[in-house]
Every structure is written in C-alpha cells, then in structure tokens.
PDB file of C-alpha atoms in Angstrom:
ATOM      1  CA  UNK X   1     -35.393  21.506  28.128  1.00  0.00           C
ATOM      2  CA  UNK X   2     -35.035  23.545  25.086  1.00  0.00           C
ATOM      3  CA  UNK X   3     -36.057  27.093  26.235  1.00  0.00           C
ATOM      4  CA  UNK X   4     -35.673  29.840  24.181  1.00  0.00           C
ATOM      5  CA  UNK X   5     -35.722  33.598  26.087  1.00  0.00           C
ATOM      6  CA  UNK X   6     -36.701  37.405  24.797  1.00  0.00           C
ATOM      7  CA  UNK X   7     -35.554  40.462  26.140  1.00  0.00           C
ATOM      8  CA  UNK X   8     -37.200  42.419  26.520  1.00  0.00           C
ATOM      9  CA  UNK X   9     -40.854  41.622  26.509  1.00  0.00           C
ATOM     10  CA  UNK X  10     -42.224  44.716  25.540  1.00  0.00           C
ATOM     11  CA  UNK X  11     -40.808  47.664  24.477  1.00  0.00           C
ATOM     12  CA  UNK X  12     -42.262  50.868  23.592  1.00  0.00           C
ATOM     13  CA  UNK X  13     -40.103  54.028  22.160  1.00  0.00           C
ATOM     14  CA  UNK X  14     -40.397  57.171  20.306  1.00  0.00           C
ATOM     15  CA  UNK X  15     -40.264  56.900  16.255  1.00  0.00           C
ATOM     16  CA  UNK X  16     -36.729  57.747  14.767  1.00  0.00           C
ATOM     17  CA  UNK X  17     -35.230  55.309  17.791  1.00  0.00           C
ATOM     18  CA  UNK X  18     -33.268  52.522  17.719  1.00  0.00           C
ATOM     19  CA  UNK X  19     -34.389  49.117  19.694  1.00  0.00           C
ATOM     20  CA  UNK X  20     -32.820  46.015  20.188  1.00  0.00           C
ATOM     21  CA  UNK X  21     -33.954  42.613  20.977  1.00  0.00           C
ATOM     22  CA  UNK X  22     -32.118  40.166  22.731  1.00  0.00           C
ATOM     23  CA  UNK X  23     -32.653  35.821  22.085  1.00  0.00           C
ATOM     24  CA  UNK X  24     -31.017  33.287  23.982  1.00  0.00           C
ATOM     25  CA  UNK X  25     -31.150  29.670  23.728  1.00  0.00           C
ATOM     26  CA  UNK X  26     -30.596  28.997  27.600  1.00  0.00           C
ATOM     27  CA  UNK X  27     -30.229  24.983  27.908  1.00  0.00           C
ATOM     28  CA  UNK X  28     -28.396  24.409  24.321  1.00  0.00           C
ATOM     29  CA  UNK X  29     -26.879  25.791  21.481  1.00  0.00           C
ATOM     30  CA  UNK X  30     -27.711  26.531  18.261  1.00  0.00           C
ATOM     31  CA  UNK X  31     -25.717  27.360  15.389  1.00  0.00           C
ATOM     32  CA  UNK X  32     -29.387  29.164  13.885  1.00  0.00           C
ATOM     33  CA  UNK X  33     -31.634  31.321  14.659  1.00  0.00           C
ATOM     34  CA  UNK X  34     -34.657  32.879  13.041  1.00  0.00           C
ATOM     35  CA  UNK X  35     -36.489  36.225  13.258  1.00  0.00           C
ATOM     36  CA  UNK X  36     -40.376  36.394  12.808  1.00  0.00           C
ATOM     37  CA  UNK X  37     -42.680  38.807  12.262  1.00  0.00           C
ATOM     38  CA  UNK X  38     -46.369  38.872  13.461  1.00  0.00           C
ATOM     39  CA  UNK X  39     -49.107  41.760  12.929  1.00  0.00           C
ATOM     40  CA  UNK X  40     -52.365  40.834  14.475  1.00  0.00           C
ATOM     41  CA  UNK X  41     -54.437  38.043  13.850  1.00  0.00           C
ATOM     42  CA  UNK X  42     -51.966  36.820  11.109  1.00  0.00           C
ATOM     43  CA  UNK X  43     -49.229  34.009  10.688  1.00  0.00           C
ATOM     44  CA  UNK X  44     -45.831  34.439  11.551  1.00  0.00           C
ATOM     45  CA  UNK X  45     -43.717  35.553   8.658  1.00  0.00           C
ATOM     46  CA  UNK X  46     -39.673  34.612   8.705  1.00  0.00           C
ATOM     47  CA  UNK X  47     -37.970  37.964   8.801  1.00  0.00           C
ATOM     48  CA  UNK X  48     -34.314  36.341   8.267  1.00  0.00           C
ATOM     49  CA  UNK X  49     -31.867  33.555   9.261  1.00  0.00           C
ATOM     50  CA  UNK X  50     -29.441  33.986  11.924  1.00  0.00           C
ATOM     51  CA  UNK X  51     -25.829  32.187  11.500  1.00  0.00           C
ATOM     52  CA  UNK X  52     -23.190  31.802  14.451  1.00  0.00           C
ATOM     53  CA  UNK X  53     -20.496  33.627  13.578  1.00  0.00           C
ATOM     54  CA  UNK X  54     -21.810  34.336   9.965  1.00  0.00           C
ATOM     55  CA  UNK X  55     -23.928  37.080   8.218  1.00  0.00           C
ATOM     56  CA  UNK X  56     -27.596  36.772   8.344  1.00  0.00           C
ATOM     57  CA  UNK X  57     -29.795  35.763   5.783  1.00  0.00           C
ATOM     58  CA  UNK X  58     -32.902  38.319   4.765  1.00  0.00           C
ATOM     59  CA  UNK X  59     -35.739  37.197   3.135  1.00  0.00           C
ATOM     60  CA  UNK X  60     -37.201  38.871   0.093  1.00  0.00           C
ATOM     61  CA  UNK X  61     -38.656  42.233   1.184  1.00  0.00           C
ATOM     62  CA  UNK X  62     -37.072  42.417   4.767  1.00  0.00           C
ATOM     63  CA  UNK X  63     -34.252  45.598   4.933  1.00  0.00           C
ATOM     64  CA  UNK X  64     -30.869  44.244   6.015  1.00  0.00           C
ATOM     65  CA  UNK X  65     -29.746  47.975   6.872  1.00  0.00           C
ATOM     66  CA  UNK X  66     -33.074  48.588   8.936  1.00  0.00           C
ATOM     67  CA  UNK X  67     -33.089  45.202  10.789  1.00  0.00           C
ATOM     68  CA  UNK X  68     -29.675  44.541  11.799  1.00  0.00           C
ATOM     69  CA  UNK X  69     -29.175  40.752  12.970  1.00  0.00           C
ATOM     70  CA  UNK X  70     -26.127  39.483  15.115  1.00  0.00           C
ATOM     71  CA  UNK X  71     -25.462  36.032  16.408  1.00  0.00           C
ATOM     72  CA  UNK X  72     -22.145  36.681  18.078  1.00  0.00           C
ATOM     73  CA  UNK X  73     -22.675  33.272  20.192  1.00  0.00           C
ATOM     74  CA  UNK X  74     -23.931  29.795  20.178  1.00  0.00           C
ATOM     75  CA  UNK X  75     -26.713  30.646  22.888  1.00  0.00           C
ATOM     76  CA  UNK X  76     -27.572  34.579  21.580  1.00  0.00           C
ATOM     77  CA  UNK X  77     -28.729  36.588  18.758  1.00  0.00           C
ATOM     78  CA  UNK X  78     -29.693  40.270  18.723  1.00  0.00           C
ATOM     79  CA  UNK X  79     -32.006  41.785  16.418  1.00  0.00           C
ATOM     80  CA  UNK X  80     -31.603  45.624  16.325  1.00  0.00           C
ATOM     81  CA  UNK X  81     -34.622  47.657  14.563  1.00  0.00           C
ATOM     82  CA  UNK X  82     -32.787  51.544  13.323  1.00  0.00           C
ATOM     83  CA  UNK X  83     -34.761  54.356  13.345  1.00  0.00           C
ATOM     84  CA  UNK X  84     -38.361  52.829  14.066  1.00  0.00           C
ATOM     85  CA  UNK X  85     -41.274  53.990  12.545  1.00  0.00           C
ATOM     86  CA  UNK X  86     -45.235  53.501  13.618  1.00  0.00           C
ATOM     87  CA  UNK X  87     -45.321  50.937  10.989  1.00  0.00           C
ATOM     88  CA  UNK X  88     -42.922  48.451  12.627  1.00  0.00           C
ATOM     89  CA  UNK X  89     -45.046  48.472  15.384  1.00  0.00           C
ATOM     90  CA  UNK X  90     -45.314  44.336  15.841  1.00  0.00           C
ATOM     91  CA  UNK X  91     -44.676  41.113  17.679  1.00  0.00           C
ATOM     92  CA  UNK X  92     -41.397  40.000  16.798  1.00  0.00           C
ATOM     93  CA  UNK X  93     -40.253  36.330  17.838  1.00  0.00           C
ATOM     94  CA  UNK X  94     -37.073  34.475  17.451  1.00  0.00           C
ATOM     95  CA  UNK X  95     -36.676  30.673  17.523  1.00  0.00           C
ATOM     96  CA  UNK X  96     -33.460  28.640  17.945  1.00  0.00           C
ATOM     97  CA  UNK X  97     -33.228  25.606  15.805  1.00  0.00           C
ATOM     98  CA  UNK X  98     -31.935  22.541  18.186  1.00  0.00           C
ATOM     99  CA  UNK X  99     -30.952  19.513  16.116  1.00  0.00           C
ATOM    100  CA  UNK X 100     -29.866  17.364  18.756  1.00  0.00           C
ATOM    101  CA  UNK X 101     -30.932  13.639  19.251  1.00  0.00           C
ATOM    102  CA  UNK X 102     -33.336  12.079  16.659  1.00  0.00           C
ATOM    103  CA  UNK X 103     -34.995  15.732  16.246  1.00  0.00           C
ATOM    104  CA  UNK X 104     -34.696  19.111  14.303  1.00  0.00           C
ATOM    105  CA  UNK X 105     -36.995  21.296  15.853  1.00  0.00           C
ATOM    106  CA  UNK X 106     -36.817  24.892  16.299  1.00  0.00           C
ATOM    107  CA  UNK X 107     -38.130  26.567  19.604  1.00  0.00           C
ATOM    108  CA  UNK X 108     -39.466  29.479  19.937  1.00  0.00           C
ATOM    109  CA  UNK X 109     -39.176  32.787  22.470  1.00  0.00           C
ATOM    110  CA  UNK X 110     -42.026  34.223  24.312  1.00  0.00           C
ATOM    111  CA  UNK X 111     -42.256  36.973  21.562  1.00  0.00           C
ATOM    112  CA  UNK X 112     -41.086  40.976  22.108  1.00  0.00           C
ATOM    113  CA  UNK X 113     -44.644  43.508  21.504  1.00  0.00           C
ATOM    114  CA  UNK X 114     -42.633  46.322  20.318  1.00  0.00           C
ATOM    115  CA  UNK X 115     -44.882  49.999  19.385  1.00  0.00           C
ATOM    116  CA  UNK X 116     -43.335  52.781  18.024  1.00  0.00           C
ATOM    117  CA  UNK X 117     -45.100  56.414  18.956  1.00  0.00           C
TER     118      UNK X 117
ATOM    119  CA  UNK G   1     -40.459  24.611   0.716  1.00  0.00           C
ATOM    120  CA  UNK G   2     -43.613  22.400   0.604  1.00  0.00           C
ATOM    121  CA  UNK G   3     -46.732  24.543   0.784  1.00  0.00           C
ATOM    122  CA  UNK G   4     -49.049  23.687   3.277  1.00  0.00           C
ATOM    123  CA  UNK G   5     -53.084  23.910   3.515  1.00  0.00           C
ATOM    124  CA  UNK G   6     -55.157  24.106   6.654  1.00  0.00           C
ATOM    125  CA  UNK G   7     -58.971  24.264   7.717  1.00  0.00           C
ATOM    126  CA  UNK G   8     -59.082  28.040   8.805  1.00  0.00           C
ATOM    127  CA  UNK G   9     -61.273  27.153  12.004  1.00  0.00           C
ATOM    128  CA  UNK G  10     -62.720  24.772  13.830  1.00  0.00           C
ATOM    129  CA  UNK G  11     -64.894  24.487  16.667  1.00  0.00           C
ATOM    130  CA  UNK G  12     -65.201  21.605  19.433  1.00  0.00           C
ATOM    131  CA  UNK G  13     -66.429  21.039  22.921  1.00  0.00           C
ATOM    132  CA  UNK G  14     -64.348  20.348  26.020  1.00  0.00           C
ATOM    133  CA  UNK G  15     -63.580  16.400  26.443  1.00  0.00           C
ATOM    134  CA  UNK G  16     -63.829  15.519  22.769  1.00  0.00           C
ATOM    135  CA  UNK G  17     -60.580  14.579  20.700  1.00  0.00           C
ATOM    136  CA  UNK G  18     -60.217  17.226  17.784  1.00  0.00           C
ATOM    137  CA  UNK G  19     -58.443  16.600  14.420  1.00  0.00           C
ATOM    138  CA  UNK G  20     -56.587  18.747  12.572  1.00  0.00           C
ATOM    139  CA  UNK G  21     -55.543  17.553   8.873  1.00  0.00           C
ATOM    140  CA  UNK G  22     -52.664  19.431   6.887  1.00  0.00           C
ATOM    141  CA  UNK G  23     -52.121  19.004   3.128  1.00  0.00           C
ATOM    142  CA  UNK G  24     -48.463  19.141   2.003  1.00  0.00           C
ATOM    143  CA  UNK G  25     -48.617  17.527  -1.580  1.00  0.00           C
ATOM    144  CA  UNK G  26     -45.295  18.550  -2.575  1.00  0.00           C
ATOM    145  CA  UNK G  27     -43.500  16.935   0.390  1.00  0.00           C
ATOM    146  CA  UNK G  28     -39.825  15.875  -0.515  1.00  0.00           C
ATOM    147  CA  UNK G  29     -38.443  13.056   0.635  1.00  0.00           C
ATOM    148  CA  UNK G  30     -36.192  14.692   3.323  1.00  0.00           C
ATOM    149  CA  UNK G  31     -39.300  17.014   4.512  1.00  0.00           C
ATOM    150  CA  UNK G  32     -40.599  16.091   8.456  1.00  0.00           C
ATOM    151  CA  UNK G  33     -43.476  17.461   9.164  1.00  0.00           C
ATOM    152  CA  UNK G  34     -43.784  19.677  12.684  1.00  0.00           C
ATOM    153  CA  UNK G  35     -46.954  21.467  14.457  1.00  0.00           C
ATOM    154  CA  UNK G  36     -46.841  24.141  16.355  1.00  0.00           C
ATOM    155  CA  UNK G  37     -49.669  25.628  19.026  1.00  0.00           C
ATOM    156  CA  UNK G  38     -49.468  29.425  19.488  1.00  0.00           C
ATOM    157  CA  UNK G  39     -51.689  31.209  22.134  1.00  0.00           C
ATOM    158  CA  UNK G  40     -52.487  34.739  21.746  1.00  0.00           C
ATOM    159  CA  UNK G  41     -49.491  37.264  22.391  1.00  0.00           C
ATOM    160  CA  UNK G  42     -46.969  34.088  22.421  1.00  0.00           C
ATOM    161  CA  UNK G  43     -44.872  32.531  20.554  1.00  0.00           C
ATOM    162  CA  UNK G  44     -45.560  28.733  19.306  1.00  0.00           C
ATOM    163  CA  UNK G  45     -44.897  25.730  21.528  1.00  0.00           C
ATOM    164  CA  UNK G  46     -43.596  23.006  19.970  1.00  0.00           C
ATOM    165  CA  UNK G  47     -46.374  20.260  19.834  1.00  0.00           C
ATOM    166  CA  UNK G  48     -45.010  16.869  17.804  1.00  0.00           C
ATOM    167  CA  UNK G  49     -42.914  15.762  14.637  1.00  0.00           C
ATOM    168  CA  UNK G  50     -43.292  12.776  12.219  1.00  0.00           C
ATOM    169  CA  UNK G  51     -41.640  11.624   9.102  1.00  0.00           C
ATOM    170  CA  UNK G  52     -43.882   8.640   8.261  1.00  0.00           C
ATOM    171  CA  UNK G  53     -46.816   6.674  10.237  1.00  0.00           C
ATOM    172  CA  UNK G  54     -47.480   7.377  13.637  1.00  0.00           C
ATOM    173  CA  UNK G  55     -46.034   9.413  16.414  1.00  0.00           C
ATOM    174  CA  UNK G  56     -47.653  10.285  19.623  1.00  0.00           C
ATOM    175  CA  UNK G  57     -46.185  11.923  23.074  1.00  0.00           C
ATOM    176  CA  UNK G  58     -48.188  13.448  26.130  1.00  0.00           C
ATOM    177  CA  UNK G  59     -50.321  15.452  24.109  1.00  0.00           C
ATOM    178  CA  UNK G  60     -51.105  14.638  20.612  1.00  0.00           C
ATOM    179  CA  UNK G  61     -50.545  12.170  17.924  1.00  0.00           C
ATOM    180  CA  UNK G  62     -49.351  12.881  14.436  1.00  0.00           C
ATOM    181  CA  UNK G  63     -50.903  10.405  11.933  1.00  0.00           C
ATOM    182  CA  UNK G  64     -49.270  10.664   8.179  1.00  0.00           C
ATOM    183  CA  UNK G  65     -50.225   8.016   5.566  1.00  0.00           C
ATOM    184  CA  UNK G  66     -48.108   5.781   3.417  1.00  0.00           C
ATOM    185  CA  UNK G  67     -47.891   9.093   0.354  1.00  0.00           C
ATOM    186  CA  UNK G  68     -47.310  11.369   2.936  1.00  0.00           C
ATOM    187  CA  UNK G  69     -49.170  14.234   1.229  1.00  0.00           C
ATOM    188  CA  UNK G  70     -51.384  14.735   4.278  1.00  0.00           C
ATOM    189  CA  UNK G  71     -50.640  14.959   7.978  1.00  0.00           C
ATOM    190  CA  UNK G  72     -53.505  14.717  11.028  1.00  0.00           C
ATOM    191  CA  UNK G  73     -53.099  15.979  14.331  1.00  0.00           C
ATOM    192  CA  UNK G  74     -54.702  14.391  17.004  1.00  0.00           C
ATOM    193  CA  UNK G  75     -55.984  16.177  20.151  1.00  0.00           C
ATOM    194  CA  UNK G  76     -57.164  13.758  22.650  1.00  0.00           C
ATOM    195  CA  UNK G  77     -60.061  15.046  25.040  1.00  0.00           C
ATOM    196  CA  UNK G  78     -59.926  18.346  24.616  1.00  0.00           C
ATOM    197  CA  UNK G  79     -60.193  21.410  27.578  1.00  0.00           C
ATOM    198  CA  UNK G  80     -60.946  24.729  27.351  1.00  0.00           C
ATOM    199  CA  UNK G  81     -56.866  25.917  27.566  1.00  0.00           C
ATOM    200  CA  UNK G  82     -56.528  23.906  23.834  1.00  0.00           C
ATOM    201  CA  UNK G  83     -58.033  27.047  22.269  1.00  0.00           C
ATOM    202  CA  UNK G  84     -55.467  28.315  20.281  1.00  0.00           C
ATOM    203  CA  UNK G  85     -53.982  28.763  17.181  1.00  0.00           C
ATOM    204  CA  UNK G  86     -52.147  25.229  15.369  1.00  0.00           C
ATOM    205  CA  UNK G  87     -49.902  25.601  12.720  1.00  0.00           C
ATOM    206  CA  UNK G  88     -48.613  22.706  10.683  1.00  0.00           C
ATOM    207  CA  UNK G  89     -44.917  22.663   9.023  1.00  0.00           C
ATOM    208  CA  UNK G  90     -42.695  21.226   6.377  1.00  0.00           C
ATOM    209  CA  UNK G  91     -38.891  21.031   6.235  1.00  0.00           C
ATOM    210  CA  UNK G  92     -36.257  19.276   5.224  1.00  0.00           C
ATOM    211  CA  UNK G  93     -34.729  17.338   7.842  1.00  0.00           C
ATOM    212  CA  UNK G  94     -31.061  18.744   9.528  1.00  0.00           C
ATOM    213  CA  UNK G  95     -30.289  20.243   6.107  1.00  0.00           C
ATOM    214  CA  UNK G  96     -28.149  23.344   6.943  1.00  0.00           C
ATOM    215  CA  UNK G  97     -30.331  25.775   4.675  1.00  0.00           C
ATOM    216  CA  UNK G  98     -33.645  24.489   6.386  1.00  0.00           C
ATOM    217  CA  UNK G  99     -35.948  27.108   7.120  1.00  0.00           C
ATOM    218  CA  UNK G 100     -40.142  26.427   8.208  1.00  0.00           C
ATOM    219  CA  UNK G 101     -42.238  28.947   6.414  1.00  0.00           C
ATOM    220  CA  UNK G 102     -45.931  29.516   8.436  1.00  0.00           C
ATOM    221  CA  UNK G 103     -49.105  28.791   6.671  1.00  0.00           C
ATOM    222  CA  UNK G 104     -52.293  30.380   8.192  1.00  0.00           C
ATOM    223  CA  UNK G 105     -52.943  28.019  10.507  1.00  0.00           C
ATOM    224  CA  UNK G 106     -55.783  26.448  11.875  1.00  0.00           C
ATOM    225  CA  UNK G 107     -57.954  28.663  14.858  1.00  0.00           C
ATOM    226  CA  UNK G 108     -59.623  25.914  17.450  1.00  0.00           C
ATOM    227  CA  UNK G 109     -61.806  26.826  19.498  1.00  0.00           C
ATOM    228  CA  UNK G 110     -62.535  25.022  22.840  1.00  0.00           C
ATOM    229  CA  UNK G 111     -66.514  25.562  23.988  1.00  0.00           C
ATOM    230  CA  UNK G 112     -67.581  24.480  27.338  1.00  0.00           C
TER     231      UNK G 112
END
C-alpha cells in the first residue's frame, strides 16, 4: 500500500513553456502534499505544502506565481511550472503525507526529470 | 524543525550489517524520527519510524536511546542493491503544520 504516482516521468520542452506535473496518492488519501526539488547530487529541498481544498504553502525563496500548486482532490495535486527557463531544469518529486494507523509518514512519487531547452 | 547531522559516506562490503547514526539534539517531544533510502533518479522509499527504543520491520531497525538526541539505523547483511543514498528525518508527530526538511544524507556504498 501507500503508492504515490508522477506524471509524467520526464518531460522535456522549449524555454518560455508552461509544464505541469501531475501526483496522485492511488491507495489513500491525503489531505497534504509536498513539492521537492532536487539538482544533482544534492538533498531534496521542500518547494511548498499542498492543502486539499486550500492554498498552498511556499517556502522562503520558492515563486508562488512561477510554481503554481493545486490540490483540487484528496488523491491529486498538480504542480504547474509558467514560462520555464534552463535554470529550472530539475527532478521534481511530490510526496503524500498518509497519517493513517499508528503512523505519519509521507510517501513519495517516482520523481518527474524535467529540462528546459 | 530539529536539525539533523549525518556521516556524509560510508563504505561496506556485501553481507555485513551497516550503521547509520543521525544526531537530532533539538528533538521535541512530539518529533518521530523517519529514514528514508533514495536511489539515483528516484524518489525516497520509506525505510522505518521510531519515537523511542527500538523498532525493526523486514529491513532495518531503528535504535534511539533513552535522550533521544541520536537515532541508528540498522542494515542487516548488506547486498550490493543497498547502495544508495539514506536520509534521516525529524517531525512532529500528526501535527497539521508538520513538514520533514532533508539533511544531506548519508551516501553508502555496497562493495562486493
């Protein structure tokens, strides 16, 4: 249990395009989400907090106008990148918190390579 | 958010248990502590969580002592597919403002 999907897997587009990114929770639901960030050979750094039915939360640095979050559902959240640029070229990952049972874990998608020409 | 400190590397052989300890001094009471494996152009699989003592499933155990300022992951005879990247986390437990901020992790490698 507890799988958390990406769509799509890898994307690649011309600069000055739009992409979006799809994450689903498929066997439960989760009332958060979370977008990450990862350039090579680094950590994963928390790009913003995804609500159901709420607006997101950016962290400090991370343009709510250029990375446009929506968690319309329980089981999806999109993450829309406006007007891409070479420099947000990266892996971006979402993870769906499941607090369910005894546990509060958050699970994480299979991660979205997306390069911008 | 408790900080967290990890070895950068570490290096084993296939069959032997590897170790992994985490520092999180400023743990709050409500923080569990939750490690994460991530393989190379993935995203992290959910390994094992604690609050206190021992905890151990399939494929690790999590070890964290009375203070709880430390945490040690337990890999038990290790194979070649455990090389990877291991993060360890801290956050407050089902609190709705609970986000898990990524350290640098810990690199393992697996030699045959």
């Amino acid at each position: 249990g507890a799988v958390v999907s990406q769509h799509p897997s890898r994307v690649i587009c011309k600069s000055g395009t739009s992409v979006k990114i799809e994450c689903r929770s498929l066997d439960f639901q989760a009332t958060t989400m979370f977008w990450y960030r990862q350039f090579p050979k680094q950590s994963l750094m928390l790009m913003a907090t995804s609500n159901e039915g709420s607006k997101a939360t950016y962290e400090q640095g991370v343009e709510k106008d250029k990375f446009l979050i929506n968690h319309a559902s329980l089981t999806l959240s999109t993450l829309t990148v406006t007007s891409a640029h070479p420099e947000d070229s990266s892996f971006y990952i979402c993870s769906a918190r499941d607090l369910v049972g005894g546990t509060d874990t958050q699970y994480f998608g299979p991660g979205t390579r997306l390069t911008v020409l | 958010l408790a900080k967290t400190t990890q070895p950068i590397s570490m290096d084993s052989y296939e069959g032997q248990e590897v170790n992994i300890t985490c520092s999180h001094n400023n743990i709050a009471t409500n923080d569990y502590i939750t490690w994460y494996q991530q393989f190379p152009s993935q995203g992290p699989r959910f390994i094992i969580q604690g609050y206190k003592t021992k905890v151990t499933n399939e494929v690790a155990s999590l070890f964290i002592p009375a203070d709880r300022k430390s945490s040690t992951l337990s890999l038990p005879r290790v194979s070649l597919s455990d090389t990877a990247v291991y993060y360890c986390l801290v956050g407050q437990f089902k609190a709705a403002g609970n986000k898990l901020t990524f350290g640098g992790g810990t690199r393992v490698l697996v030699k045959p």
